[in-house]
Amino acid sequence: MKPHAHKQPGMLLLAAMLALASTTTRAAPRDELLAGYAAAAKTADPAFAGFSAARGDAFHRQSFAGGKADTPACTSCHAKDPRTSGRTPAGKAIDPVALSASPGRYADPAKVEKWFKRNCKDVLGRQCTAQEKGDWLSFMISQ
Amino acid sequence: MTLPYRPIALGLLAIAFSALVFQRAQAGGSHYYPPVSDPVVKEECGSCHLAFPPSMLPASSWKRMMGELTNHFGDDASVDPATAKHITNYLLSNAGDSGGRRESDKLLRGTSPSKAPLRITELARWVKEHREVPAWEWQHKEVRSKANCLACHAGAERGDYDD
């Protein structure tokens, strides 16, 4: 019994480290993205107190007047229920944007930024703020 | 025990026939336009609409389009310079007028490459092929845009525009 008692903490520690390593490699790009947006949001507004999935949900459905007439909201292309498929004006189907339905999403920060840039311009006629991006992403990751 | 010769023979005939049809399509029958096979082009040029077959436009058109991606039919479709170069190479080498491709029965007939048209849907031949499509069909909520080939050509992603 004694030798085991010695070994076990070491084994447990190793297992814990491995588990930690594997979850961090998988979550890293999304966490880094959110951390980047949080830092930028804090700079823009010192009172920034974290992202909100509920605000992200509202933003996802909100209609704006500043962008293109045929795409006033994110839901002009993405589905209201983000776990279902959307569609572009030219008829191309878009896979769900909820992470639970499309587990591969938001792992490539350059891709995320590319589409925020395009889609925010289409919908709001301006770039989204870091807070808006973080809220929207938090909502999609929670779904 | 008797072998069902007739069904087997009919089955073989059917297989031979579909192989023949397939071969004709592959060899450039008038309804077949090889779909985009490059994964980068599929990703960058196939998310907002169908990744249009490069053989539907002349090389001059693709060159012009790739030079003005920041204003692509009102959208910003720009990509980083390395990706743009990769896409341009692919489109140019598979364009409708490159590499001795047969174009006599294709969409480019009657189109002058020097005009570098940006829309497939404005090519004289495309307009002619679609002249019988009624107005209500273009406005149908499942169609909405002439560029929505998939709405009417279910096989478009495989390069098949037969129906």
XYZ file of C-alpha atoms in Angstrom:
306
model
C 0.000 0.000 0.000
C 2.649 2.521 1.015
C 4.548 2.639 -2.325
C 1.240 3.211 -4.091
C 0.332 6.063 -1.864
C 3.599 7.641 -2.905
C 3.081 7.126 -6.586
C -0.559 8.094 -6.879
C -0.239 11.836 -6.316
C 2.417 11.931 -9.026
C 0.193 10.032 -11.451
C -2.774 12.218 -10.609
C -0.747 15.325 -11.134
C 0.464 14.059 -14.481
C -3.071 13.169 -15.548
C -4.320 16.560 -14.433
C -1.571 18.324 -16.346
C -2.309 16.334 -19.484
C -6.015 17.061 -19.193
C -5.275 20.747 -18.654
C -2.885 20.814 -21.603
C -5.423 19.215 -23.924
C -8.291 21.493 -22.900
C -6.144 24.607 -23.192
C -4.959 23.699 -26.685
C -8.570 23.236 -27.725
C -10.005 26.326 -26.042
C -7.040 28.630 -26.589
C -8.004 30.418 -29.820
C -11.534 31.232 -28.533
C -10.279 32.311 -25.108
C -7.584 34.443 -26.697
C -10.099 36.061 -29.022
C -12.405 36.907 -26.110
C -9.479 38.119 -23.992
C -8.383 40.381 -26.853
C -11.876 41.842 -27.223
C -12.146 42.264 -23.438
C -8.875 44.212 -23.301
C -10.023 46.458 -26.162
C -13.456 46.953 -24.559
C -11.816 47.942 -21.281
C -9.631 50.498 -23.061
C -12.666 51.979 -24.814
C -14.727 52.043 -21.623
C -13.021 51.727 -18.221
C -16.406 50.763 -16.727
C -16.536 47.614 -18.922
C -17.597 44.729 -16.664
C -17.418 41.652 -18.880
C -19.355 40.252 -21.818
C -22.990 39.217 -21.717
C -24.512 36.409 -23.777
C -27.960 37.978 -23.260
C -26.775 41.255 -24.820
C -25.229 39.195 -27.624
C -28.585 37.514 -28.247
C -30.340 40.908 -28.467
C -27.625 42.272 -30.778
C -27.963 39.224 -33.027
C -31.666 40.000 -33.608
C -31.558 43.795 -33.610
C -32.397 45.732 -36.802
C -30.034 48.555 -37.737
C -30.539 51.401 -40.214
C -26.915 52.195 -41.093
C -26.068 49.254 -43.351
C -27.469 47.761 -46.537
C -31.226 47.875 -46.961
C -31.552 44.138 -47.656
C -29.462 43.077 -44.636
C -30.602 45.137 -41.607
C -29.717 42.430 -39.028
C -27.372 39.526 -38.411
C -30.494 37.410 -38.767
C -30.883 38.589 -42.388
C -28.399 35.794 -43.155
C -27.845 33.804 -39.956
C -30.874 32.075 -38.440
C -32.716 33.633 -35.468
C -32.111 30.347 -33.675
C -28.333 30.081 -34.161
C -28.476 26.305 -33.879
C -30.148 26.148 -37.296
C -28.817 27.006 -40.752
C -28.944 30.454 -42.346
C -28.872 31.710 -45.927
C -27.159 34.515 -47.856
C -29.028 36.850 -50.258
C -27.492 34.861 -53.151
C -29.059 31.697 -51.750
C -26.047 29.943 -50.264
C -26.769 27.980 -47.075
C -24.750 28.994 -43.972
C -23.985 26.399 -41.303
C -25.344 27.206 -37.815
C -23.299 29.803 -35.908
C -23.972 28.282 -32.451
C -20.856 26.495 -31.264
C -22.831 23.458 -30.081
C -24.188 22.908 -33.605
C -20.912 23.745 -35.434
C -18.122 22.710 -33.046
C -15.379 23.757 -35.475
C -16.262 27.451 -35.342
C -14.286 30.389 -33.892
C -11.021 28.419 -33.768
C -9.436 30.600 -36.468
C -9.200 34.233 -35.237
C -8.322 35.550 -38.704
C -11.508 34.022 -40.127
C -13.617 35.454 -37.289
C -12.164 38.942 -37.783
C -12.590 38.751 -41.574
C -16.301 38.042 -41.243
C -16.948 40.551 -38.431
C -15.372 43.159 -40.700
C -17.563 42.251 -43.703
C -20.806 41.528 -41.885
C -20.755 44.473 -39.492
C -20.255 46.791 -42.456
C -23.228 45.159 -44.241
C -25.528 45.323 -41.217
C -24.493 48.421 -39.224
C -22.616 50.385 -41.871
C -19.631 50.535 -39.489
C -17.297 48.189 -37.686
C -18.638 46.431 -34.581
C -17.130 47.509 -31.278
C -15.037 45.067 -29.241
C -17.913 44.872 -26.769
C -20.415 43.970 -29.495
C -18.096 41.280 -30.892
C -17.424 39.825 -27.449
C -21.115 39.782 -26.502
C -22.097 38.149 -29.804
C -19.342 35.520 -29.523
C -20.232 34.810 -25.889
C -23.810 34.192 -26.939
C -22.788 31.834 -29.774
C -20.343 29.935 -27.543
C -23.079 29.534 -24.907
C -25.520 28.128 -27.480
C -31.528 -23.066 -59.332
C -31.977 -20.648 -62.224
C -29.901 -17.493 -62.511
C -31.878 -14.301 -63.229
C -30.019 -13.532 -66.473
C -32.318 -10.800 -67.654
C -32.075 -8.566 -64.584
C -28.297 -8.971 -64.582
C -28.054 -8.069 -68.243
C -30.337 -5.081 -67.740
C -28.313 -4.026 -64.725
C -25.066 -4.206 -66.704
C -26.662 -2.251 -69.522
C -27.772 0.439 -67.075
C -24.279 0.673 -65.604
C -22.692 0.881 -69.053
C -25.174 3.565 -70.045
C -24.638 5.743 -66.992
C -20.862 5.349 -67.408
C -21.250 6.611 -70.968
C -23.338 9.588 -69.904
C -20.902 10.368 -67.112
C -17.964 10.181 -69.513
C -19.674 12.544 -71.914
C -20.307 14.960 -69.093
C -16.677 14.745 -67.972
C -15.461 15.206 -71.524
C -17.305 18.507 -71.781
C -20.879 17.853 -72.807
C -22.681 21.172 -72.906
C -24.202 20.929 -69.412
C -21.023 20.147 -67.519
C -18.814 22.875 -66.054
C -16.119 21.383 -63.784
C -16.800 22.669 -60.243
C -14.087 24.382 -58.184
C -11.822 21.681 -56.767
C -9.325 23.888 -54.919
C -10.196 24.050 -51.172
C -8.940 27.641 -50.747
C -11.006 28.914 -53.670
C -14.023 26.941 -52.420
C -13.702 28.554 -48.982
C -13.020 32.136 -50.120
C -15.284 32.252 -53.191
C -17.969 29.820 -52.094
C -19.367 31.166 -48.799
C -21.566 34.008 -50.079
C -22.716 32.181 -53.208
C -21.950 29.036 -55.157
C -18.236 28.868 -56.051
C -18.848 29.610 -59.738
C -17.008 27.344 -62.200
C -13.941 29.185 -63.549
C -14.743 27.993 -67.081
C -17.857 30.212 -67.143
C -15.820 33.402 -67.604
C -12.722 34.290 -69.642
C -9.354 34.835 -67.932
C -9.619 38.607 -68.463
C -12.795 38.675 -66.320
C -11.216 36.818 -63.403
C -8.174 39.058 -63.532
C -10.346 42.160 -63.401
C -12.522 40.776 -60.594
C -9.527 39.757 -58.474
C -8.165 43.293 -58.830
C -11.232 44.904 -57.268
C -12.301 42.548 -54.462
C -12.743 45.332 -51.896
C -15.772 46.417 -53.910
C -17.172 43.127 -55.156
C -20.791 43.810 -56.194
C -21.066 46.075 -53.138
C -19.401 43.557 -50.803
C -15.907 43.450 -49.406
C -14.588 40.067 -50.568
C -10.909 40.932 -50.131
C -8.361 38.401 -48.894
C -4.682 38.648 -47.989
C -2.228 39.036 -50.912
C -0.885 35.449 -50.782
C -4.401 33.992 -50.847
C -5.410 36.376 -53.643
C -2.448 35.196 -55.719
C -3.349 31.560 -55.157
C -6.993 32.144 -56.162
C -6.028 34.204 -59.221
C -3.689 31.455 -60.455
C -6.410 28.862 -60.105
C -9.087 30.936 -61.835
C -6.809 31.965 -64.699
C -5.545 28.483 -65.464
C -9.097 27.096 -65.460
C -10.786 30.010 -67.251
C -13.172 29.360 -70.149
C -10.692 30.539 -72.770
C -7.490 29.075 -71.372
C -5.605 25.981 -72.451
C -7.409 25.015 -75.649
C -10.681 24.408 -73.869
C -13.640 23.719 -76.157
C -15.828 26.753 -75.908
C -17.954 26.503 -79.012
C -20.945 25.083 -77.104
C -20.153 26.916 -73.891
C -21.351 30.098 -72.265
C -18.600 32.231 -73.774
C -19.883 32.055 -77.325
C -20.600 35.570 -78.511
C -18.666 37.148 -75.648
C -15.540 39.155 -76.325
C -12.853 38.485 -73.673
C -11.564 42.033 -74.149
C -14.742 43.291 -72.437
C -13.883 41.291 -69.294
C -17.541 40.892 -68.183
C -17.944 40.455 -64.418
C -21.279 38.692 -64.459
C -21.963 35.223 -65.808
C -25.637 36.183 -65.679
C -25.064 38.959 -68.234
C -23.272 36.829 -70.847
C -25.284 36.824 -74.099
C -25.388 33.025 -74.078
C -26.514 32.824 -70.444
C -29.303 35.337 -71.103
C -30.391 33.320 -74.140
C -30.491 30.031 -72.201
C -32.694 31.710 -69.572
C -35.005 33.777 -71.775
C -37.906 31.435 -71.091
C -37.672 31.684 -67.339
C -40.708 33.780 -66.289
C -40.300 36.922 -64.166
C -42.205 35.508 -61.189
C -39.688 32.694 -60.989
C -36.740 35.096 -60.590
C -38.641 36.893 -57.834
C -39.640 33.715 -56.000
C -38.408 33.835 -52.414
C -36.420 30.633 -52.941
C -34.572 32.249 -55.881
C -34.292 36.014 -55.262
C -31.075 36.360 -57.297
C -30.055 35.236 -60.776
C -26.741 34.257 -59.202
C -28.566 31.667 -57.080
C -27.920 28.889 -59.619
C -28.529 26.207 -56.980
C -32.188 27.156 -56.617
C -32.924 25.790 -60.105
C -29.880 23.647 -60.927
C -29.783 21.136 -58.091
C -26.594 19.590 -59.458
C -24.719 22.912 -59.729
C -22.261 22.017 -56.981
C -21.207 19.001 -59.055
C -20.940 21.119 -62.199
C -24.189 19.800 -63.656
C -26.533 22.406 -65.211
C -28.706 19.920 -67.028
C -31.948 20.724 -65.227
